[in-house]
Short mmCIF file of C-alpha atoms in Angstrom, two decimals:
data_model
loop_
_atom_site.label_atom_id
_atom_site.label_comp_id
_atom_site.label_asym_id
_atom_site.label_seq_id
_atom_site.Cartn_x
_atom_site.Cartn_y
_atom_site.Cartn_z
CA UNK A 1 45.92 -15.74 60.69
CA UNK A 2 45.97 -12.20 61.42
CA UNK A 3 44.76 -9.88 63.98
CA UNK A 4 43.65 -6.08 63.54
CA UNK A 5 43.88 -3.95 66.48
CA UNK A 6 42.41 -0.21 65.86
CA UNK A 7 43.13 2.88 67.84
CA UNK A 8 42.97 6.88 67.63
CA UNK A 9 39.30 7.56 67.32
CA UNK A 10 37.22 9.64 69.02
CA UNK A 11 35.34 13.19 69.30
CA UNK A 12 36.39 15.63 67.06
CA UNK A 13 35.14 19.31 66.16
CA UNK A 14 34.08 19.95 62.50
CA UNK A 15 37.56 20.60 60.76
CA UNK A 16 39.73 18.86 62.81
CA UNK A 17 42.35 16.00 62.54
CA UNK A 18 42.45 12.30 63.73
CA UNK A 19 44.83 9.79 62.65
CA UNK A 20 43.57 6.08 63.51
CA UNK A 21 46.32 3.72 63.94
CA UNK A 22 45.38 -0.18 63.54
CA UNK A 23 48.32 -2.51 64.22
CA UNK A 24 48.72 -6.01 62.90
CA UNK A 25 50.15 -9.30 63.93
CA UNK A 26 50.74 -11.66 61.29
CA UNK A 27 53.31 -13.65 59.93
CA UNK A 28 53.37 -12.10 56.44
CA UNK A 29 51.85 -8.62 56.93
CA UNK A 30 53.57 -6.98 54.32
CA UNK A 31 51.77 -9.54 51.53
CA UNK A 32 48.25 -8.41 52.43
CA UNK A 33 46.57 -5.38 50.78
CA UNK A 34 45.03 -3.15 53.75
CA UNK A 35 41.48 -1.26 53.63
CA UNK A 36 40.12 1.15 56.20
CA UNK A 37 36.07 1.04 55.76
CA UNK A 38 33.19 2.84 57.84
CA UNK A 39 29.94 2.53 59.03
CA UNK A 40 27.72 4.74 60.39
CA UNK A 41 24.16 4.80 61.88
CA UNK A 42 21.48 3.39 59.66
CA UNK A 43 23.91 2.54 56.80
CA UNK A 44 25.85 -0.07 55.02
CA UNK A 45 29.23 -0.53 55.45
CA UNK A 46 31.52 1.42 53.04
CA UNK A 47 34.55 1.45 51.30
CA UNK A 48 37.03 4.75 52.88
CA UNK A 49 40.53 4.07 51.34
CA UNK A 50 42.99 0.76 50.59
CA UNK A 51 46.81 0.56 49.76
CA UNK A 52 47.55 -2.44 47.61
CA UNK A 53 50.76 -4.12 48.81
CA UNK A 54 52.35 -5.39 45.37
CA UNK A 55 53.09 -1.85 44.16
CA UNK A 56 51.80 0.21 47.12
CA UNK A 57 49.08 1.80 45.12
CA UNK A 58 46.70 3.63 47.47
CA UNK A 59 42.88 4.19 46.75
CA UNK A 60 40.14 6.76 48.02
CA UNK A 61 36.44 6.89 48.45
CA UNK A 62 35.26 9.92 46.33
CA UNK A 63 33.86 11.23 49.54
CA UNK A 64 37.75 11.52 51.81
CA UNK A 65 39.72 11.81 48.19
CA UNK A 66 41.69 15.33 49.46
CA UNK A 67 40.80 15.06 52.91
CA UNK A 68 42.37 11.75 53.86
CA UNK A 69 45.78 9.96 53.52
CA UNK A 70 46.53 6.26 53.84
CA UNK A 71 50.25 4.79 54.52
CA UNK A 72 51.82 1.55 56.66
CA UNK A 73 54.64 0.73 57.92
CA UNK A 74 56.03 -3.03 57.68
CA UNK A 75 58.61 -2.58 60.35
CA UNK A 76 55.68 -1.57 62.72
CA UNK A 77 53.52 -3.46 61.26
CA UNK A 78 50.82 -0.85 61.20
CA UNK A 79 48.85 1.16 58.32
CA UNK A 80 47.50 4.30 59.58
CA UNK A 81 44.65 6.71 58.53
CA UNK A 82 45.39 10.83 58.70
CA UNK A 83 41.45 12.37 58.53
CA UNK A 84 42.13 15.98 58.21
CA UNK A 85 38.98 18.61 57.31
CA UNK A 86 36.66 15.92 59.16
CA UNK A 87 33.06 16.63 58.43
CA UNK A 88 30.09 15.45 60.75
CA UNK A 89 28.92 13.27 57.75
CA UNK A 90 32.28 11.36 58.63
CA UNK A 91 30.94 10.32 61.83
CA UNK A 92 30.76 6.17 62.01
CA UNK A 93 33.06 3.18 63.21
CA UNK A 94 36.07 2.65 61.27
CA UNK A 95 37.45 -0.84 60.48
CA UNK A 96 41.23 -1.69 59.06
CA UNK A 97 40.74 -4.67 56.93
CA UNK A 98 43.52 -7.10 55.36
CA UNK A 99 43.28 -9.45 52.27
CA UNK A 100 45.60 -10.65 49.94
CA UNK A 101 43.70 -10.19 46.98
CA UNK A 102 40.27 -7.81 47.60
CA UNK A 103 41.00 -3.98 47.22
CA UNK A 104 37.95 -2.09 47.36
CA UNK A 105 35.05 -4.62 47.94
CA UNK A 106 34.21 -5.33 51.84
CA UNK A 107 34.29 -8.84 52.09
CA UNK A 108 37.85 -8.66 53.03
CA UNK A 109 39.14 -11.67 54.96
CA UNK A 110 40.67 -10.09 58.29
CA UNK A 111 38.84 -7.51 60.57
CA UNK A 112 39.59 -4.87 63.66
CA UNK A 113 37.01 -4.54 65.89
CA UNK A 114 36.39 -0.42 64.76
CA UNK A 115 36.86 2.65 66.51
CA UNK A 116 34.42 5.41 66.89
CA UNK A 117 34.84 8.55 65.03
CA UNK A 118 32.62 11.00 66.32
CA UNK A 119 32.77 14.99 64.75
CA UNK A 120 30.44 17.96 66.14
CA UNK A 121 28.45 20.03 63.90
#
């Protein structure tokens, strides 16, 4: 079993930075792959970035590709989310997801409870 924790959102101006922490307890963290999703008003959930833990490939939406970067770290036992150049269109709840196999789809087997990112026009 393991537990998502997120933290670091917030209110942001248009152009600013936020980097969302979400920290894990587990007993084999460093086998799952880990996804950061969002959701905002009115819409479905969707698929923000992922780092794959066999080779440590990471993955971006088309939408944060340039804008956001994705890392972890096993020792800490935390993957972490840099949003640089946010955009009021990023505005939603963000959720750090882990599963051993899924990548990019969001039925992924472990959930935070989300943080709100909020950015001003």
């Amino acid at each position: 079993q393991v537990q998502l924790v997120e933290s670091g959102g917030g209110l942001v101006q248009a152009g600013g930075s936020l980097r969302l922490s979400c920290a894990a307890t587990g007993r084999t963290f460093s086998s799952y792959n880990m996804g950061w999703f969002r959701q905002a008003p009115g819409k479905e959930r969707e698929f923000v970035a992922a780092i794959r833990w066999s080779d440590g490939r990471i993955y971006y939406a088309d939408s944060v590709k340039g804008r956001f970067t994705v890392s972890r770290d096993n020792v800490k036992n935390t993957v972490y989310l840099q949003m640089n150049s946010l955009k009021p269109e990023d505005t939603a709840v963000y959720y750090c997801a882990a599963d051993r196999l899924n990548l990019l789809r969001v039925d992924y087997a472990y959930w935070g409870q989300g943080t709100q990112v909020t950015v001003s026009s």
